[in-house]
mmCIF file of C-alpha atoms in Angstrom:
data_model
loop_
_atom_site.group_PDB
_atom_site.id
_atom_site.type_symbol
_atom_site.label_atom_id
_atom_site.label_comp_id
_atom_site.label_asym_id
_atom_site.label_seq_id
_atom_site.Cartn_x
_atom_site.Cartn_y
_atom_site.Cartn_z
ATOM 1 C CA UNK A 1 113.601 133.725 85.122
ATOM 2 C CA UNK A 2 112.515 130.004 85.361
ATOM 3 C CA UNK A 3 113.915 129.514 88.826
ATOM 4 C CA UNK A 4 112.367 132.569 90.045
ATOM 5 C CA UNK A 5 108.868 131.262 88.859
ATOM 6 C CA UNK A 6 109.707 127.984 90.516
ATOM 7 C CA UNK A 7 110.592 129.601 93.759
ATOM 8 C CA UNK A 8 107.350 131.462 93.663
ATOM 9 C CA UNK A 9 105.234 128.568 92.910
ATOM 10 C CA UNK A 10 106.886 126.615 95.805
ATOM 11 C CA UNK A 11 106.090 129.513 98.285
ATOM 12 C CA UNK A 12 102.572 129.590 96.848
ATOM 13 C CA UNK A 13 102.188 125.793 97.340
ATOM 14 C CA UNK A 14 103.540 126.126 100.941
ATOM 15 C CA UNK A 15 101.045 129.109 101.871
ATOM 16 C CA UNK A 16 98.055 127.368 100.572
ATOM 17 C CA UNK A 17 99.008 124.333 102.725
ATOM 18 C CA UNK A 18 99.337 126.603 105.764
ATOM 19 C CA UNK A 19 95.802 127.554 105.249
ATOM 20 C CA UNK A 20 94.327 124.220 104.814
ATOM 21 C CA UNK A 21 92.498 123.167 107.914
ATOM 22 C CA UNK A 22 93.801 119.579 107.476
ATOM 23 C CA UNK A 23 97.344 120.672 108.294
ATOM 24 C CA UNK A 24 96.733 123.651 110.728
ATOM 25 C CA UNK A 25 93.711 122.071 112.777
ATOM 26 C CA UNK A 26 90.440 123.660 113.476
ATOM 27 C CA UNK A 27 90.088 126.091 116.378
ATOM 28 C CA UNK A 28 86.626 125.856 118.114
ATOM 29 C CA UNK A 29 85.838 122.396 117.437
ATOM 30 C CA UNK A 30 86.781 120.027 120.434
ATOM 31 C CA UNK A 31 87.179 116.112 120.445
ATOM 32 C CA UNK A 32 84.841 114.473 123.113
ATOM 33 C CA UNK A 33 84.040 110.934 124.198
ATOM 34 C CA UNK A 34 80.581 109.527 123.880
ATOM 35 C CA UNK A 35 79.514 110.012 127.329
ATOM 36 C CA UNK A 36 80.254 113.883 127.078
ATOM 37 C CA UNK A 37 77.692 114.553 124.526
ATOM 38 C CA UNK A 38 74.509 113.594 126.050
ATOM 39 C CA UNK A 39 73.128 116.995 126.488
ATOM 40 C CA UNK A 40 74.053 117.966 122.941
ATOM 41 C CA UNK A 41 72.380 118.163 119.573
ATOM 42 C CA UNK A 42 73.478 115.608 116.757
ATOM 43 C CA UNK A 43 74.364 117.651 113.812
ATOM 44 C CA UNK A 44 75.607 115.060 111.386
ATOM 45 C CA UNK A 45 77.866 111.922 110.751
ATOM 46 C CA UNK A 46 81.255 112.576 108.831
ATOM 47 C CA UNK A 47 83.824 110.431 107.409
ATOM 48 C CA UNK A 48 86.914 110.584 105.529
ATOM 49 C CA UNK A 49 89.587 108.151 104.149
ATOM 50 C CA UNK A 50 93.280 108.997 104.749
ATOM 51 C CA UNK A 51 94.997 109.906 101.506
ATOM 52 C CA UNK A 52 98.254 108.219 102.620
ATOM 53 C CA UNK A 53 98.925 104.933 104.278
ATOM 54 C CA UNK A 54 102.068 102.835 105.247
ATOM 55 C CA UNK A 55 104.663 102.728 108.056
ATOM 56 C CA UNK A 56 105.936 106.295 107.344
ATOM 57 C CA UNK A 57 103.016 108.415 106.458
ATOM 58 C CA UNK A 58 99.876 106.708 107.806
ATOM 59 C CA UNK A 59 99.888 108.812 111.313
ATOM 60 C CA UNK A 60 100.140 111.895 109.099
ATOM 61 C CA UNK A 61 97.338 110.825 106.991
ATOM 62 C CA UNK A 62 95.073 109.733 109.924
ATOM 63 C CA UNK A 63 95.817 113.276 111.560
ATOM 64 C CA UNK A 64 94.911 115.212 108.175
ATOM 65 C CA UNK A 65 91.626 113.185 107.873
ATOM 66 C CA UNK A 66 90.681 113.809 111.516
ATOM 67 C CA UNK A 67 91.423 117.420 111.008
ATOM 68 C CA UNK A 68 89.259 117.532 107.916
ATOM 69 C CA UNK A 69 86.390 115.929 109.817
ATOM 70 C CA UNK A 70 86.547 118.691 112.345
ATOM 71 C CA UNK A 71 86.675 121.325 109.761
ATOM 72 C CA UNK A 72 83.568 119.545 108.086
ATOM 73 C CA UNK A 73 81.812 119.583 111.685
ATOM 74 C CA UNK A 74 82.201 123.123 111.936
ATOM 75 C CA UNK A 75 81.023 124.010 108.508
ATOM 76 C CA UNK A 76 77.894 121.980 109.625
ATOM 77 C CA UNK A 77 77.290 124.159 112.616
ATOM 78 C CA UNK A 78 78.939 121.573 115.246
ATOM 79 C CA UNK A 79 81.254 122.364 117.809
ATOM 80 C CA UNK A 80 82.207 119.031 119.042
ATOM 81 C CA UNK A 81 83.109 115.650 117.367
ATOM 82 C CA UNK A 82 83.085 112.368 118.793
ATOM 83 C CA UNK A 83 85.244 109.883 116.710
ATOM 84 C CA UNK A 84 84.810 106.376 116.289
ATOM 85 C CA UNK A 85 87.010 104.228 118.322
ATOM 86 C CA UNK A 86 89.761 102.241 116.334
ATOM 87 C CA UNK A 87 91.531 99.263 117.250
ATOM 88 C CA UNK A 88 95.164 100.064 118.521
ATOM 89 C CA UNK A 89 97.615 98.677 115.853
ATOM 90 C CA UNK A 90 95.228 98.144 113.029
ATOM 91 C CA UNK A 91 95.606 100.355 110.112
ATOM 92 C CA UNK A 92 92.933 103.145 109.918
ATOM 93 C CA UNK A 93 91.145 102.945 106.448
ATOM 94 C CA UNK A 94 88.339 105.547 107.222
ATOM 95 C CA UNK A 95 88.034 108.223 109.885
ATOM 96 C CA UNK A 96 84.630 108.380 111.066
ATOM 97 C CA UNK A 97 82.857 111.091 113.617
ATOM 98 C CA UNK A 98 79.674 112.050 114.872
ATOM 99 C CA UNK A 99 79.288 115.889 114.906
ATOM 100 C CA UNK A 100 77.300 117.435 117.822
ATOM 101 C CA UNK A 101 76.296 121.173 118.868
ATOM 102 C CA UNK A 102 76.858 121.484 122.556
#
């Protein structure tokens, strides 16, 4: 009985993760460079701090944060995001982006 409840809990957690845009991505919102949005309307500035850091999980944390920024942009009515440039090799402590409607 306890084992089946635990299995059911694990399955529910996995399904919830599959529905999280931080994990699955955000269709309908594209990433662009600053020079590509000159004719677009600025919607908002969005930022998020990755929830994990370090040599093993940092990349996944940044990917999750970028996807969450894309999701927030879509919720604000944007379809394009320009992310702030980061210095290669430096840790990313905050993901920042500008959301546009193009």
